[in-house]
Amino acid sequence: MVTMHFPFYRRYGYELIFERIAYDVPSHEWPDGKRVLGKIRRQPWEQSKEAIKEVYEASNRNKHGGLKRDDWWYEYKFHIQRPYYFAVYYNESDEAEGYLIYQILNGKFHCAEWEVLSGNEYHALNRYIATHKDSVREIRYEQGYNKNSLFFLQEKPLTNATVRPEMMVRIVDVEVFLNAYPFEKLQKAFAVHIPEDTYAPWNQGIFEIQSQGTINKVVKTKLPTLTISVQQFTQLILGYQTLQELAFFDYVTVDKEMLSVIKAILPKHTPVLEDYF
């Protein structure tokens, strides 16, 4: 578990972006899965690593705040750091489309990472976990929380689930960030005003964003303006909070006619991070 000293880091411009959900359940309560086509192979690391890499990089869930993993990180995280088991799901064409990385220690099944590319793989790997009900007393699984617990897939939803705040993020240079951000869907120019950033004063000021994605830092603007702190700007632009939520709690000032314009350029997915150092 990663714990953050939130008030301390907020002083330096960091803000909460990532959450995690953890399940700790007696093994007999783990829901069984329906039988699907395809097969699961339990393999050693050397046989599994390329399939795991392919699935992780293809997974849409990891494209919103996730880490781009280098080969050395795969080796350290899953091979060197701990002794894991690897179960890889292969479809009818013998293509890897899901995997489960886990440990069994002291009567406890601990799922370290579970990635799938469609519902079939989820059901298959869930069924694989369920086959361990009689050999372990408890099953633990945690993952980055993207506001979707998958409870709807289970006839009897798991009750021992805990959502907790996890990692924080800091945008070091707002202007550089804006220049790298995709503004293809922007229909009308507007400005972002960061009133204060004590530890990164270069972020203070007004940034005009033109409909073609051109960014200009100016002293004054006549454009409709979004006034927001650097922390809440981070939450907004990375998809952790919506503009409506921040406006409801008075964290932003923005003209109402710009709500839909800005909403169109924001991420539609909650950020997820599965890698901790």
Tab-separated table of C-alpha atoms in Angstrom:
chain	number	residue	atom	x	y	z
A	1	MET	CA	0.000	0.000	0.000
A	2	VAL	CA	1.233	3.477	-0.856
A	3	THR	CA	0.367	6.216	1.621
A	4	MET	CA	0.669	9.901	0.826
A	5	HIS	CA	0.909	12.874	3.173
A	6	PHE	CA	-1.728	14.804	1.251
A	7	PRO	CA	-1.600	18.187	3.093
A	8	PHE	CA	2.203	18.244	2.831
A	9	TYR	CA	2.333	17.549	-0.914
A	10	ARG	CA	-0.575	19.878	-1.664
A	11	ARG	CA	1.587	22.714	-0.385
A	12	TYR	CA	3.913	22.033	-3.310
A	13	GLY	CA	1.208	21.912	-5.961
A	14	TYR	CA	0.467	18.173	-6.003
A	15	GLU	CA	-3.102	16.895	-6.102
A	16	LEU	CA	-4.924	13.583	-5.813
A	17	ILE	CA	-5.420	11.866	-9.182
A	18	PHE	CA	-5.353	8.098	-8.620
A	19	GLU	CA	-7.487	5.844	-6.431
A	20	ARG	CA	-7.385	2.103	-5.741
A	21	ILE	CA	-10.026	-0.477	-4.909
A	22	ALA	CA	-9.150	-3.539	-2.838
A	23	TYR	CA	-11.124	-6.744	-2.330
A	24	ASP	CA	-10.418	-8.995	0.663
A	25	VAL	CA	-12.863	-11.883	0.751
A	26	PRO	CA	-13.056	-15.405	2.174
A	27	SER	CA	-12.311	-17.724	-0.734
A	28	HIS	CA	-15.738	-19.409	-0.619
A	29	GLU	CA	-17.379	-16.032	-1.329
A	30	TRP	CA	-15.467	-15.420	-4.554
A	31	PRO	CA	-18.006	-15.570	-7.430
A	32	ASP	CA	-17.527	-18.280	-10.011
A	33	GLY	CA	-17.357	-17.305	-13.699
A	34	LYS	CA	-19.190	-18.618	-16.691
A	35	ARG	CA	-17.419	-21.027	-19.028
A	36	VAL	CA	-16.090	-19.372	-22.204
A	37	LEU	CA	-14.102	-20.463	-25.240
A	38	GLY	CA	-10.338	-20.212	-25.248
A	39	LYS	CA	-7.791	-21.573	-22.799
A	40	ILE	CA	-5.654	-20.515	-19.879
A	41	ARG	CA	-2.030	-21.570	-19.555
A	42	ARG	CA	-0.043	-21.263	-16.357
A	43	GLN	CA	3.446	-20.499	-17.595
A	44	PRO	CA	6.848	-19.409	-16.245
A	45	TRP	CA	7.931	-15.809	-16.714
A	46	GLU	CA	10.056	-16.412	-19.805
A	47	GLN	CA	7.075	-17.864	-21.680
A	48	SER	CA	4.622	-15.276	-20.376
A	49	LYS	CA	6.424	-11.946	-20.575
A	50	GLU	CA	5.800	-11.130	-24.247
A	51	ALA	CA	2.092	-11.966	-23.941
A	52	ILE	CA	1.821	-9.858	-20.778
A	53	LYS	CA	3.540	-6.939	-22.488
A	54	GLU	CA	1.266	-7.175	-25.537
A	55	VAL	CA	-1.937	-7.300	-23.478
A	56	TYR	CA	-0.881	-4.473	-21.160
A	57	GLU	CA	0.008	-2.187	-24.067
A	58	ALA	CA	-3.234	-3.039	-25.893
A	59	SER	CA	-5.429	-2.516	-22.828
A	60	ASN	CA	-7.460	0.681	-23.083
A	61	ARG	CA	-7.604	0.897	-19.283
A	62	ASN	CA	-3.885	1.642	-19.086
A	63	LYS	CA	-3.898	4.422	-21.668
A	64	HIS	CA	-5.385	6.946	-19.230
A	65	GLY	CA	-2.701	7.848	-16.722
A	66	GLY	CA	-0.894	4.510	-16.905
A	67	LEU	CA	2.847	4.057	-17.128
A	68	LYS	CA	4.554	3.275	-20.423
A	69	ARG	CA	6.593	0.304	-19.227
A	70	ASP	CA	10.142	-0.321	-20.412
A	71	ASP	CA	11.430	-3.885	-20.663
A	72	TRP	CA	13.592	-3.499	-17.540
A	73	TRP	CA	10.517	-2.504	-15.521
A	74	TYR	CA	8.599	-5.616	-16.588
A	75	GLU	CA	11.570	-7.723	-15.488
A	76	TYR	CA	11.911	-5.981	-12.134
A	77	LYS	CA	8.197	-5.700	-11.328
A	78	PHE	CA	7.166	-9.243	-12.194
A	79	HIS	CA	10.313	-11.376	-12.207
A	80	ILE	CA	12.989	-9.974	-9.915
A	81	GLN	CA	10.962	-8.267	-7.202
A	82	ARG	CA	8.688	-11.181	-6.163
A	83	PRO	CA	8.063	-14.834	-7.041
A	84	TYR	CA	4.837	-14.671	-9.069
A	85	TYR	CA	2.707	-17.191	-10.937
A	86	PHE	CA	1.495	-16.250	-14.431
A	87	ALA	CA	-1.780	-17.367	-16.019
A	88	VAL	CA	-2.308	-16.217	-19.622
A	89	TYR	CA	-5.608	-16.473	-21.477
A	90	TYR	CA	-5.429	-17.409	-25.182
A	91	ASN	CA	-8.385	-17.099	-27.546
A	92	GLU	CA	-9.439	-19.687	-30.122
A	93	SER	CA	-6.769	-18.371	-32.516
A	94	ASP	CA	-4.123	-18.877	-29.818
A	95	GLU	CA	-3.676	-15.115	-29.323
A	96	ALA	CA	-3.038	-13.771	-25.827
A	97	GLU	CA	-5.892	-11.500	-24.705
A	98	GLY	CA	-5.652	-11.505	-20.927
A	99	TYR	CA	-3.430	-12.418	-18.008
A	100	LEU	CA	-3.369	-12.889	-14.259
A	101	ILE	CA	-0.258	-12.348	-12.143
A	102	TYR	CA	-0.564	-13.703	-8.622
A	103	GLN	CA	1.013	-15.213	-5.515
A	104	ILE	CA	-0.183	-17.848	-3.068
A	105	LEU	CA	1.277	-17.210	0.376
A	106	ASN	CA	0.190	-18.475	3.792
A	107	GLY	CA	-3.176	-19.666	2.541
A	108	LYS	CA	-3.940	-16.429	0.721
A	109	PHE	CA	-4.391	-15.939	-3.036
A	110	HIS	CA	-3.057	-12.480	-3.857
A	111	CYS	CA	-3.793	-11.166	-7.347
A	112	ALA	CA	-1.131	-8.611	-8.238
A	113	GLU	CA	-2.366	-7.688	-11.723
A	114	TRP	CA	-5.323	-8.749	-13.851
A	115	GLU	CA	-5.636	-7.368	-17.373
A	116	VAL	CA	-8.112	-8.320	-20.092
A	117	LEU	CA	-9.050	-7.018	-23.528
A	118	SER	CA	-12.708	-8.106	-23.464
A	119	GLY	CA	-15.369	-9.695	-21.304
A	120	ASN	CA	-14.475	-13.238	-22.375
A	121	GLU	CA	-11.049	-13.003	-20.801
A	122	TYR	CA	-12.484	-11.517	-17.630
A	123	HIS	CA	-14.878	-14.435	-17.184
A	124	ALA	CA	-12.204	-17.006	-17.983
A	125	LEU	CA	-9.673	-15.614	-15.522
A	126	ASN	CA	-12.324	-15.058	-12.872
A	127	ARG	CA	-13.199	-18.741	-13.221
A	128	TYR	CA	-9.494	-19.576	-12.882
A	129	ILE	CA	-9.337	-17.684	-9.577
A	130	ALA	CA	-12.469	-19.499	-8.395
A	131	THR	CA	-10.789	-22.880	-8.939
A	132	HIS	CA	-8.541	-22.025	-5.976
A	133	LYS	CA	-11.434	-21.719	-3.504
A	134	ASP	CA	-10.674	-25.036	-1.825
A	135	SER	CA	-6.913	-24.545	-1.611
A	136	VAL	CA	-6.794	-21.053	-0.029
A	137	ARG	CA	-8.791	-19.409	2.728
A	138	GLU	CA	-8.762	-15.825	1.400
A	139	ILE	CA	-8.535	-14.016	-1.920
A	140	ARG	CA	-7.120	-10.507	-2.206
A	141	TYR	CA	-7.244	-8.372	-5.305
A	142	GLU	CA	-6.626	-4.676	-5.757
A	143	GLN	CA	-6.418	-2.473	-8.805
A	144	GLY	CA	-6.479	1.132	-9.904
A	145	TYR	CA	-10.042	2.371	-9.434
A	146	ASN	CA	-11.658	3.912	-12.510
A	147	LYS	CA	-15.145	4.301	-10.972
A	148	ASN	CA	-16.093	0.866	-12.347
A	149	SER	CA	-16.036	-1.948	-9.778
A	150	LEU	CA	-17.424	-4.658	-12.105
A	151	PHE	CA	-19.984	-5.500	-9.417
A	152	PHE	CA	-22.609	-5.544	-12.162
A	153	LEU	CA	-21.027	-8.717	-13.583
A	154	GLN	CA	-21.605	-10.707	-10.418
A	155	GLU	CA	-24.837	-12.352	-9.351
A	156	LYS	CA	-23.803	-11.703	-5.754
A	157	PRO	CA	-21.533	-8.632	-5.609
A	158	LEU	CA	-18.518	-8.766	-3.326
A	159	THR	CA	-19.136	-6.795	-0.149
A	160	ASN	CA	-15.598	-6.536	1.242
A	161	ALA	CA	-14.358	-3.819	-1.092
A	162	THR	CA	-12.511	-0.677	-0.044
A	163	VAL	CA	-11.766	2.367	-2.205
A	164	ARG	CA	-8.893	4.542	-1.035
A	165	PRO	CA	-7.070	7.658	-2.291
A	166	GLU	CA	-3.631	6.821	-3.592
A	167	MET	CA	-1.120	8.755	-5.722
A	168	MET	CA	-0.824	12.473	-6.429
A	169	VAL	CA	0.353	14.341	-9.533
A	170	ARG	CA	2.010	17.689	-10.162
A	171	ILE	CA	2.041	19.578	-13.489
A	172	VAL	CA	5.478	21.177	-13.381
A	173	ASP	CA	5.074	23.451	-16.399
A	174	VAL	CA	1.527	24.335	-17.460
A	175	GLU	CA	2.584	25.985	-20.731
A	176	VAL	CA	4.622	22.961	-21.845
A	177	PHE	CA	1.750	20.683	-20.852
A	178	LEU	CA	-0.789	22.716	-22.841
A	179	ASN	CA	1.447	22.691	-25.909
A	180	ALA	CA	1.523	18.890	-25.766
A	181	TYR	CA	-2.201	18.470	-25.072
A	182	PRO	CA	-4.529	17.415	-27.942
A	183	PHE	CA	-6.997	20.230	-28.674
A	184	GLU	CA	-8.403	18.839	-31.924
A	185	LYS	CA	-11.985	18.965	-30.607
A	186	LEU	CA	-11.787	22.562	-29.391
A	187	GLN	CA	-14.473	24.603	-31.179
A	188	LYS	CA	-13.958	27.979	-29.538
A	189	ALA	CA	-10.920	29.771	-28.129
A	190	PHE	CA	-10.723	30.350	-24.383
A	191	ALA	CA	-8.144	31.174	-21.713
A	192	VAL	CA	-6.925	29.384	-18.587
A	193	HIS	CA	-5.984	31.598	-15.655
A	194	ILE	CA	-3.756	30.132	-12.904
A	195	PRO	CA	-3.820	32.851	-10.205
A	196	GLU	CA	-1.009	31.455	-8.044
A	197	ASP	CA	1.605	28.716	-7.980
A	198	THR	CA	4.017	29.428	-5.140
A	199	TYR	CA	6.602	26.749	-5.929
A	200	ALA	CA	6.380	27.034	-9.723
A	201	PRO	CA	5.737	30.750	-10.320
A	202	TRP	CA	6.209	30.363	-14.088
A	203	ASN	CA	2.761	28.707	-14.084
A	204	GLN	CA	1.044	31.823	-12.793
A	205	GLY	CA	-0.734	33.827	-15.443
A	206	ILE	CA	-3.136	33.582	-18.355
A	207	PHE	CA	-2.807	31.063	-21.160
A	208	GLU	CA	-4.845	31.645	-24.301
A	209	ILE	CA	-5.842	28.493	-26.155
A	210	GLN	CA	-6.898	29.008	-29.754
A	211	SER	CA	-9.204	26.607	-31.597
A	212	GLN	CA	-6.276	25.345	-33.671
A	213	GLY	CA	-4.380	24.458	-30.482
A	214	THR	CA	-2.005	27.445	-30.421
A	215	ILE	CA	-0.973	28.417	-26.873
A	216	ASN	CA	0.014	31.952	-25.907
A	217	LYS	CA	0.844	33.238	-22.445
A	218	VAL	CA	-0.518	36.787	-22.092
A	219	VAL	CA	-0.918	39.483	-19.461
A	220	LYS	CA	-4.567	40.234	-20.318
A	221	THR	CA	-7.207	38.509	-22.409
A	222	LYS	CA	-10.608	39.198	-23.865
A	223	LEU	CA	-11.365	35.492	-24.281
A	224	PRO	CA	-13.822	33.613	-22.028
A	225	THR	CA	-11.669	32.536	-19.089
A	226	LEU	CA	-11.440	29.478	-16.855
A	227	THR	CA	-9.928	30.537	-13.533
A	228	ILE	CA	-8.601	27.572	-11.613
A	229	SER	CA	-5.770	26.565	-9.243
A	230	VAL	CA	-2.922	24.463	-10.583
A	231	GLN	CA	-4.083	21.531	-8.412
A	232	GLN	CA	-7.657	21.523	-9.683
A	233	PHE	CA	-6.434	22.150	-13.226
A	234	THR	CA	-4.418	18.924	-12.891
A	235	GLN	CA	-7.489	17.007	-11.714
A	236	LEU	CA	-9.595	18.447	-14.528
A	237	ILE	CA	-7.219	18.032	-17.455
A	238	LEU	CA	-6.270	14.445	-16.465
A	239	GLY	CA	-9.885	13.342	-16.064
A	240	TYR	CA	-10.080	12.797	-12.304
A	241	GLN	CA	-12.739	15.468	-11.783
A	242	THR	CA	-15.347	16.963	-14.094
A	243	LEU	CA	-15.727	20.654	-14.752
A	244	GLN	CA	-19.281	20.503	-13.383
A	245	GLU	CA	-18.096	18.969	-10.101
A	246	LEU	CA	-15.365	21.551	-9.626
A	247	ALA	CA	-17.774	24.387	-10.457
A	248	PHE	CA	-20.377	23.006	-8.022
A	249	PHE	CA	-17.848	23.198	-5.172
A	250	ASP	CA	-16.595	26.643	-6.268
A	251	TYR	CA	-13.139	25.436	-7.283
A	252	VAL	CA	-13.377	27.142	-10.672
A	253	THR	CA	-14.792	30.287	-12.218
A	254	VAL	CA	-16.019	29.924	-15.793
A	255	ASP	CA	-18.711	31.355	-18.073
A	256	LYS	CA	-21.628	28.916	-18.350
A	257	GLU	CA	-21.592	29.006	-22.149
A	258	MET	CA	-18.031	27.600	-22.059
A	259	LEU	CA	-18.908	24.504	-20.027
A	260	SER	CA	-19.795	22.370	-23.045
A	261	VAL	CA	-16.852	23.743	-25.079
A	262	ILE	CA	-14.296	22.810	-22.415
A	263	LYS	CA	-16.021	19.517	-21.590
A	264	ALA	CA	-15.561	18.386	-25.215
A	265	ILE	CA	-11.758	18.504	-24.935
A	266	LEU	CA	-11.448	16.738	-21.570
A	267	PRO	CA	-10.678	13.021	-21.059
A	268	LYS	CA	-13.704	10.735	-20.907
A	269	HIS	CA	-11.953	8.150	-18.722
A	270	THR	CA	-10.793	8.171	-15.106
A	271	PRO	CA	-6.980	7.883	-14.843
A	272	VAL	CA	-5.569	4.546	-13.646
A	273	LEU	CA	-2.037	3.753	-12.473
A	274	GLU	CA	-0.896	0.206	-11.670
A	275	ASP	CA	2.807	0.940	-11.093
A	276	TYR	CA	4.252	2.095	-7.802
A	277	PHE	CA	7.880	2.571	-6.879
